[in-house]
Coordinates of C-alpha atoms in Angstrom, one line a residue:
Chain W
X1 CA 107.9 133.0 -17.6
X2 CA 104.6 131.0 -15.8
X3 CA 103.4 132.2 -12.5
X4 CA 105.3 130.2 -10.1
X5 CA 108.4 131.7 -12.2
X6 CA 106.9 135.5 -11.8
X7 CA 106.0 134.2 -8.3
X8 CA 109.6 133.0 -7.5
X9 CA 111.6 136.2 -9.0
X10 CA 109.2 138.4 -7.1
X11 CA 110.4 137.1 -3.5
X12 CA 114.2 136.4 -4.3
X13 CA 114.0 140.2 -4.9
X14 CA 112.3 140.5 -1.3
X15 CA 115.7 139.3 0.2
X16 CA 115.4 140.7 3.9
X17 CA 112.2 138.2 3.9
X18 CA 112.8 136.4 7.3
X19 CA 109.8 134.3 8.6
X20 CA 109.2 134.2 12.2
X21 CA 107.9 131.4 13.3
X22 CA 105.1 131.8 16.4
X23 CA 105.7 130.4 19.5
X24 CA 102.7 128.1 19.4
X25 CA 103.9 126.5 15.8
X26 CA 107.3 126.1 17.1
X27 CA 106.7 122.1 18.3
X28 CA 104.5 121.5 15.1
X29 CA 104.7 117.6 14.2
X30 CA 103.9 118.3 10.3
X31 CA 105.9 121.0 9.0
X32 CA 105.2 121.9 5.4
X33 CA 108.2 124.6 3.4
X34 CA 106.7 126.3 1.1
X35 CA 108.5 127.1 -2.4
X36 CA 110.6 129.9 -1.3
X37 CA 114.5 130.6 -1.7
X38 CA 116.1 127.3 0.2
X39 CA 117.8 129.7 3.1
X40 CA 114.3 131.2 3.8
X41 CA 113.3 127.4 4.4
X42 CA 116.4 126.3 6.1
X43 CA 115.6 129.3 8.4
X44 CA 112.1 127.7 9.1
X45 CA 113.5 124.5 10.0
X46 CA 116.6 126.2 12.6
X47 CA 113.6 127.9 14.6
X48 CA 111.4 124.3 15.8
X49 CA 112.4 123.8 19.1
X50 CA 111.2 119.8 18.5
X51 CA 112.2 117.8 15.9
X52 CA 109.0 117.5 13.5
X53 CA 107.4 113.9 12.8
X54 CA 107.3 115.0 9.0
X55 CA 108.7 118.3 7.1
X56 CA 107.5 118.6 3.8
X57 CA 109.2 120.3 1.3
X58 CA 107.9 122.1 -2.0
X59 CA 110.4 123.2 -4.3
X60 CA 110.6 124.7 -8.2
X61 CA 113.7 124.5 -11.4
X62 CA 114.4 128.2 -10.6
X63 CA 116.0 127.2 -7.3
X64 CA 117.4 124.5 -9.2
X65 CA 119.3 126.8 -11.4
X66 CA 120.5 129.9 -9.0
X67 CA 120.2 128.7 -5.9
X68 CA 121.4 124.5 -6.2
X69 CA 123.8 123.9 -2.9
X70 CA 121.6 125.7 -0.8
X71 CA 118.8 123.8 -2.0
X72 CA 120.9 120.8 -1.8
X73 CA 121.3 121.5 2.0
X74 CA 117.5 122.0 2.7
X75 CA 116.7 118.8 1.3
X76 CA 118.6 116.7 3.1
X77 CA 116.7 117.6 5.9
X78 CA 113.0 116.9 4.6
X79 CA 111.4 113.9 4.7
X80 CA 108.7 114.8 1.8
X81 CA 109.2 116.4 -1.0
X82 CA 107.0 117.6 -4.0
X83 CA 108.5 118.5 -7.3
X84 CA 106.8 118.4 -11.0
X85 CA 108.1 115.6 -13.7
X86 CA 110.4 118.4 -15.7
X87 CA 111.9 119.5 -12.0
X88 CA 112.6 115.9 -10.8
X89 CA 114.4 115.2 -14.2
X90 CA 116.8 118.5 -13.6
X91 CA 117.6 117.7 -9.8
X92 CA 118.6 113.7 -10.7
X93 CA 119.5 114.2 -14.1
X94 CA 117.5 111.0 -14.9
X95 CA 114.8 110.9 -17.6
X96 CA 112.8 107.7 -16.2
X97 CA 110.9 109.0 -13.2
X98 CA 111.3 105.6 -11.0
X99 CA 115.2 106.4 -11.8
X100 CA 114.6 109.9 -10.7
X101 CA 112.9 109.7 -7.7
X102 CA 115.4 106.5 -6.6
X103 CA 118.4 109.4 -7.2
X104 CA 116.3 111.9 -4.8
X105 CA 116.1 109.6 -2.3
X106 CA 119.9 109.4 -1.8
X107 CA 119.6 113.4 -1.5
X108 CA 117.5 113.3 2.0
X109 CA 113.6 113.0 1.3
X110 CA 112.1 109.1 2.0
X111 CA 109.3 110.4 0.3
X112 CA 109.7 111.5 -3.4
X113 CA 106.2 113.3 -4.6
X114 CA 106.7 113.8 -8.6
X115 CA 103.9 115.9 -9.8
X116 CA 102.1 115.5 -13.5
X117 CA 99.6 118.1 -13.8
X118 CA 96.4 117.4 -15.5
X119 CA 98.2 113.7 -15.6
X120 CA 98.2 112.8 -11.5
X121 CA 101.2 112.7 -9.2
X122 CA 103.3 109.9 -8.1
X123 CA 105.0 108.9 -4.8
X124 CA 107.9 106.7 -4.1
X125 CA 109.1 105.1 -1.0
X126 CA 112.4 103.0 -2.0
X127 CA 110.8 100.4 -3.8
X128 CA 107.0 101.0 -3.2
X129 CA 105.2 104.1 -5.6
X130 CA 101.5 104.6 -5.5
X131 CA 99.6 107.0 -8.3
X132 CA 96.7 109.2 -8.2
X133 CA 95.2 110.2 -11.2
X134 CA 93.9 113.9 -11.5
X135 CA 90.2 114.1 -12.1
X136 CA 89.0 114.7 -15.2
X137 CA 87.7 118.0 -15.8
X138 CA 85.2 119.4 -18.4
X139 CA 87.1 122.7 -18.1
X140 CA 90.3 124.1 -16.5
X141 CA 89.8 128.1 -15.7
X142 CA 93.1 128.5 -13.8
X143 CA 95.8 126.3 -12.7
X144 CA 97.6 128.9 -10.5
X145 CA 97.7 127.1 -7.1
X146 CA 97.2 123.7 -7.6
X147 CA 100.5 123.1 -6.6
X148 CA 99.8 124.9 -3.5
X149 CA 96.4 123.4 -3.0
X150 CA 97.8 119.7 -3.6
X151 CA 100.9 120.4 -0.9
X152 CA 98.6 122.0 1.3
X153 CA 96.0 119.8 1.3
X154 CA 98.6 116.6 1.5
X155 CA 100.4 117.7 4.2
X156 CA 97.0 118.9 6.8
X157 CA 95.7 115.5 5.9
X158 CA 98.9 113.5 7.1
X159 CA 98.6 116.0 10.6
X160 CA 95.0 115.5 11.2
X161 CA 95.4 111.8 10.8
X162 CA 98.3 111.9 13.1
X163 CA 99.9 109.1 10.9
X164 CA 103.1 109.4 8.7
X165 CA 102.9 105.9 7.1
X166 CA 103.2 105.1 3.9
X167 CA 99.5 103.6 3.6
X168 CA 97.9 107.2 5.1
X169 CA 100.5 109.3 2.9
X170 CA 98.2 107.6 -0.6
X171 CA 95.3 108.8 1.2
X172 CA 96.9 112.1 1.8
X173 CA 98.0 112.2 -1.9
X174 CA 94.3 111.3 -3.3
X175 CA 93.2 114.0 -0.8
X176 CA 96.0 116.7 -2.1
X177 CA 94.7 115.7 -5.4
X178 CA 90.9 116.5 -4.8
X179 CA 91.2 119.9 -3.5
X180 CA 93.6 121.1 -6.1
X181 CA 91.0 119.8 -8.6
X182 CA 88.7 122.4 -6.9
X183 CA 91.7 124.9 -7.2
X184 CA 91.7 125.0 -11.0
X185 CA 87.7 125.3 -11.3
X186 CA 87.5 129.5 -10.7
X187 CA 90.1 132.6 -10.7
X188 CA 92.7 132.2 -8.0
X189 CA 91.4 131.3 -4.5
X190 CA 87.7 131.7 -5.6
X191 CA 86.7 128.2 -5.8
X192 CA 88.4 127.2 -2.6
X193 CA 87.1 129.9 -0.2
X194 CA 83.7 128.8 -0.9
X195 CA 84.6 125.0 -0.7
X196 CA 82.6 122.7 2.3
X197 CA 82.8 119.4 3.1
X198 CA 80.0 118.0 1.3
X199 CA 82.0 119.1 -1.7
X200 CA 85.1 117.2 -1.0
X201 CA 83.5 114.1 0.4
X202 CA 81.3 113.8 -2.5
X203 CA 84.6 114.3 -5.1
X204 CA 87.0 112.2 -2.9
X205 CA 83.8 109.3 -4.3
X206 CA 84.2 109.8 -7.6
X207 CA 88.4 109.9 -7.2
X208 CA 87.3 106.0 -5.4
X209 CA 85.1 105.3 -8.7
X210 CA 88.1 106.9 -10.7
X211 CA 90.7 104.3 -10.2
X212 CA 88.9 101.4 -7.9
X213 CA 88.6 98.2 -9.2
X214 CA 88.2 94.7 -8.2
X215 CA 90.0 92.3 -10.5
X216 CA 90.7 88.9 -9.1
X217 CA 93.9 87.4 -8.6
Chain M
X1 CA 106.3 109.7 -39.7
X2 CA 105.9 107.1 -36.3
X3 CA 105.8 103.3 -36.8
X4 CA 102.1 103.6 -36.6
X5 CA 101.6 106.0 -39.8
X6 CA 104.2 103.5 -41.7
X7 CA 102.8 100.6 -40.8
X8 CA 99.2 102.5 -41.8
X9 CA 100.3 103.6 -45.5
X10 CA 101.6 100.0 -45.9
X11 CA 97.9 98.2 -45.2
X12 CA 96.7 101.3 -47.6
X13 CA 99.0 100.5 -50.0
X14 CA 97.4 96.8 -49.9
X15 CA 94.5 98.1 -51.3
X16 CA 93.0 94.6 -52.2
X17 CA 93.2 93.5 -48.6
X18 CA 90.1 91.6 -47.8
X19 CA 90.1 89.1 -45.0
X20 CA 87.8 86.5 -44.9
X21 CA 86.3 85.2 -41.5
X22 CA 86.9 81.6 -41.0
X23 CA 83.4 80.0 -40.2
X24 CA 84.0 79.0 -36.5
X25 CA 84.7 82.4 -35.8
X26 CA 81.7 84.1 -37.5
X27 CA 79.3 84.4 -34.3
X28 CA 82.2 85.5 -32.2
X29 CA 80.6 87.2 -28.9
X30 CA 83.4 89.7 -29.0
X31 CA 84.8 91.4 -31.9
X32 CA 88.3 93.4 -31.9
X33 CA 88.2 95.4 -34.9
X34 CA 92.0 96.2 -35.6
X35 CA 93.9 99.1 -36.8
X36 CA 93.0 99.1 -40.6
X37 CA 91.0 100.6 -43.0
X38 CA 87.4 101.8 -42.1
X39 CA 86.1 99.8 -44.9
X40 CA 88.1 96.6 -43.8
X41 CA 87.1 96.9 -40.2
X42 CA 83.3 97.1 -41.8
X43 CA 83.8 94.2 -44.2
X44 CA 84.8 91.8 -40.8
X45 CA 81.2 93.2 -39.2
X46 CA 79.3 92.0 -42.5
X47 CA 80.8 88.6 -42.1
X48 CA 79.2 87.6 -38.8
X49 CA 76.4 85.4 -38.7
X50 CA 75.1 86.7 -35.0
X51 CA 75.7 90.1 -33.9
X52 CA 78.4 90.3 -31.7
X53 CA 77.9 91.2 -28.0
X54 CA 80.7 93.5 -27.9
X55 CA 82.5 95.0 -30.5
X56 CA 85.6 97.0 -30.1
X57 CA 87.0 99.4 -32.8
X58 CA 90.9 100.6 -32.6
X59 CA 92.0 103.3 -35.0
X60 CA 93.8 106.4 -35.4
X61 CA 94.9 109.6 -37.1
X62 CA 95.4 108.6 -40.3
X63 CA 92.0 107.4 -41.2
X64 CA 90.5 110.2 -39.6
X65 CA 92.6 112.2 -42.5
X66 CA 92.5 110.0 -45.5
X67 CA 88.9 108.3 -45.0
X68 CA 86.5 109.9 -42.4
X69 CA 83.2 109.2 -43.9
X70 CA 84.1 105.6 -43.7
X71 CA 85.2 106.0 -40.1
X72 CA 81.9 107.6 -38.9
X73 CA 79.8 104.7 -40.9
X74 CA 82.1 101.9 -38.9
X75 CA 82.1 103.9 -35.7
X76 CA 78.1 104.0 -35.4
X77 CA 78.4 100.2 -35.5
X78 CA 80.6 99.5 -32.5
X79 CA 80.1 99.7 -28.7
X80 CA 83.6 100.4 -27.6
X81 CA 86.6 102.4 -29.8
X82 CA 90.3 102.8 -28.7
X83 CA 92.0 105.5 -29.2
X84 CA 95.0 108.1 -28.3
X85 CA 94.5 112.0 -26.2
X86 CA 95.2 113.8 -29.8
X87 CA 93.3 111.6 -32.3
X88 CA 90.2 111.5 -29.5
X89 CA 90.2 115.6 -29.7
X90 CA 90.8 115.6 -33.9
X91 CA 87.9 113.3 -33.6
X92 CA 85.6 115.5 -31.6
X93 CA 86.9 119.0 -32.5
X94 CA 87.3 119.2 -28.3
X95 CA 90.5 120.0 -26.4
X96 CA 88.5 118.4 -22.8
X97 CA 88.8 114.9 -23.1
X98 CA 85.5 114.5 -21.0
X99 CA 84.2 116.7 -23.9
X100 CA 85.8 114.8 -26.7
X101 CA 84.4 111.4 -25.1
X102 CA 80.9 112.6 -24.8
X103 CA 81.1 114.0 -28.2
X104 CA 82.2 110.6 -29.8
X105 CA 79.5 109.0 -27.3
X106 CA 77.1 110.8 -30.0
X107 CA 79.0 108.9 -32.8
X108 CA 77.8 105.6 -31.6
X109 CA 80.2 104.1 -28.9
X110 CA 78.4 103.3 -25.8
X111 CA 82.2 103.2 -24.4
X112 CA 85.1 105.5 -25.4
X113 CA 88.9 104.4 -24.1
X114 CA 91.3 107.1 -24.2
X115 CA 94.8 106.1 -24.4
X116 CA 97.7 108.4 -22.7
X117 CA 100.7 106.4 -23.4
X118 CA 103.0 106.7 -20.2
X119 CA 100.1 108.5 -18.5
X120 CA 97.4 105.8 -18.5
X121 CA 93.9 104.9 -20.0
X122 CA 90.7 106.4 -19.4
X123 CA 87.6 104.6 -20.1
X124 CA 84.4 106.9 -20.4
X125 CA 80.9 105.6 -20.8
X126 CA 77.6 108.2 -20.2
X127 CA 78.7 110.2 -17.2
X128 CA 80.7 107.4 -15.4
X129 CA 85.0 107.5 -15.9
X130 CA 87.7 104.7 -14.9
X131 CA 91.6 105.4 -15.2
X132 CA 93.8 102.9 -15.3
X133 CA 97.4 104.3 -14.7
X134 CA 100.7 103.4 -16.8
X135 CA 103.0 101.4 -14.3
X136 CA 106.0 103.5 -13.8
X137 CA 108.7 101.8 -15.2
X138 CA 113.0 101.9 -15.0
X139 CA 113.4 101.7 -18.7
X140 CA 111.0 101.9 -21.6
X141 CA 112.7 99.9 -24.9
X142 CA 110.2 100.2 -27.7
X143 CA 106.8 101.2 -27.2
X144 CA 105.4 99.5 -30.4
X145 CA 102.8 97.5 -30.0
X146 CA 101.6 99.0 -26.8
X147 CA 98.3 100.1 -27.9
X148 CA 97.9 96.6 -29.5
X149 CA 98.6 94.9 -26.7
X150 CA 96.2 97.0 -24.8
X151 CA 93.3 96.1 -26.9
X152 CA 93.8 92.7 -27.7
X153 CA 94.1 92.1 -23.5
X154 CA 91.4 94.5 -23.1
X155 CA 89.1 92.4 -25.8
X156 CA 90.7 89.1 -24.8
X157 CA 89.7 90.1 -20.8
X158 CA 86.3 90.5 -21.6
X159 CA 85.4 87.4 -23.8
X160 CA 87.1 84.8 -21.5
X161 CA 85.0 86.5 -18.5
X162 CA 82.1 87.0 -20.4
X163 CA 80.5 89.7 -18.4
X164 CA 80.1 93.3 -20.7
X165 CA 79.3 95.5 -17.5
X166 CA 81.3 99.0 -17.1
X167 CA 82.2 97.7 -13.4
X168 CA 84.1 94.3 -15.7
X169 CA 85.7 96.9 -18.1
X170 CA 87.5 98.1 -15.6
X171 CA 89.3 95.2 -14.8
X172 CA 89.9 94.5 -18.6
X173 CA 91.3 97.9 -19.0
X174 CA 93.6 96.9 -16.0
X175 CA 94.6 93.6 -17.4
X176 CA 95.1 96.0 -21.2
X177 CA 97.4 98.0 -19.2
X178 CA 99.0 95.3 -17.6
X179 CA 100.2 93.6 -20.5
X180 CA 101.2 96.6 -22.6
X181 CA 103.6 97.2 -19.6
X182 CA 105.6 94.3 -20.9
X183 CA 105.4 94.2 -24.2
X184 CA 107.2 98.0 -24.2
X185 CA 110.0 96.3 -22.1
X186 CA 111.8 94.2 -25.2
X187 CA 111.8 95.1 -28.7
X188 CA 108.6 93.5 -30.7
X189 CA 107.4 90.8 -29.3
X190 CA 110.2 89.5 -27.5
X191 CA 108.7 89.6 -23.9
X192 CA 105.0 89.0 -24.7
X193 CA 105.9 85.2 -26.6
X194 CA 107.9 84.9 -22.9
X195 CA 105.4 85.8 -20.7
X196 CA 103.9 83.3 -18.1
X197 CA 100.9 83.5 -16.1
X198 CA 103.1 84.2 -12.5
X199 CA 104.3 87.2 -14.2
X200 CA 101.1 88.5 -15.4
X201 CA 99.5 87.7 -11.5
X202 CA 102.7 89.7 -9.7
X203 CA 102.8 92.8 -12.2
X204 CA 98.6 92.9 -11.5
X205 CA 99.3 93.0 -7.6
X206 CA 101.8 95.8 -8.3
X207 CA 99.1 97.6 -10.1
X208 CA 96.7 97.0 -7.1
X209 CA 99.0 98.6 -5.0
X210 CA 100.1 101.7 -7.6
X211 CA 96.2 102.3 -7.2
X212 CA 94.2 101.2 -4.1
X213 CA 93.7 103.6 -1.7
X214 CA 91.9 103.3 2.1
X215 CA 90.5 106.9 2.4
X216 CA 87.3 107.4 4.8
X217 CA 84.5 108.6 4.0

């Protein structure tokens, strides 16, 4: 069992969990569901008094396997969601990832985030899929929350920017991206507490050196 | 044993393999050393007249096994080598692949392409790093020849451009990547004896947009 496995098994136990939303959250235009049991996010998504611009949805296999119609349910009511390569092959049941994320779009989401790990993430909008690559890194201490950090960081760049296109959501992916590379530096949150801006600004320039280039056409 | 290793044991097996430069070809500004023995790939070097302004070196595994000390003599003598994730760590004795490229830096290469199959190429050189994504694709016939096909349009990119600079590697790794994308969609080399230029131009522009991002700084 991994951490997000551990993680997952922990709260189905907690099954009185029941997230209040707060008043002032309750008109939020970016709504981002954690990975929690599918009810627990439904139950997020019944409390919005206005229909979100964007609900993002994180998920993991372990749903998948005890907890499928539910899930099912909850994702036909995201527009986003973010699943690892192994997870997107068990909810399509296709092995080709552009066949996999076409399948999860007839589900619900418009958006299809597959993550790689160490080997980038993917999103696909019907026909249109952008990549970005996950830095290279001397060292990986700890890869618990770079899920988390990559969701996170995805889905408060798409509501600072105020924009849900498809252009600002491969900004918002390269921008997930860069913090979780932080993520895995240190321990748990230790690398990320201590993060500023000069930080991220001066890695979101090596993710442009990473993949820009100029070839003429 | 993969198509690689056969094809490997055969050109061992042909132990009195010795080809002979034509004389037009002998100051060659750019040199693609091929998959073969270490002692082969050195005999093609003796041959030229002028030194060559780039030479490129692909191997793999099985020389690293069966003749290493010839590897390491050829290896000093090249500026750029090809090779996969695994063989680069055998190689360097490092799991990090920014460790294992540094490390084979020290070997000679000024340049070190990593190549991730599905997941991409990564071309190191001192502290600078380019990736150049796999384009996701339905359906994946045979993947011989991919690597190949990378080098020889990595190689053939940068002598009909004639410009060595990291910043023009870039596109050549592009343009590698590019046309290993079609060569894997046909068994052997079906689709690359019917490719056209139109093809090559629209499948670049789909890697443009797999890749370019608008993210400010």
């Amino acid at each position: 069992m991994n951490s997000r496995d551990t993680l997952a098994t922990e709260l189905n136990v907690l099954a009185d969990f029941n997230p209040v939303v707060p008043q002032a959250y309750k008109d939020a235009s970016v709504v981002m569901l954690g990975n929690l049991h599918p009810i627990v996010q439904s139950s997020v998504l019944n409390q919005m008094t206005t229909q979100p611009k964007l609900v993002v949805l994180d998920t993991m296999n372990f749903w998948m396997d005890c907890a499928l119609p539910e899930l099912l349910e909850v994702i036909k009511r995201v527009d986003v969601i973010t699943i690892n390569d192994e997870e997107a092959r068990q909810l399509s049941g296709e092995y080709s990832l552009v066949k996999a994320a076409a399948k999860i779009h007839t589900m619900g989401p418009k958006y299809v985030v597959i993550k790689k790990g160490e080997h980038g993430a993917l999103i696909f909008h019907n026909k249109d899929v952008f990549f970005a690559p996950a830095l290279p890194l001397e060292e990986v201490f700890d890869p618990t929350g770079a899920g988390d950090t990559f969701a996170g960081g995805f889905s408060g760049y798409i509501a600072q920017s105020e924009n849900i296109s498809f252009e600002n959501m491969k900004n918002a992916i390269i921008h997930g991206s860069n913090l979780a590379s932080f993520c895995v530096e240190k321990f748990g949150t230790e690398r990320m507490v201590n993060l500023n801006k000069e930080d991220v600004y001066a890695r979101l320039q090596q993710f442009k050196s990473l993949t820009q280039f100029d070839i003429k056409l």
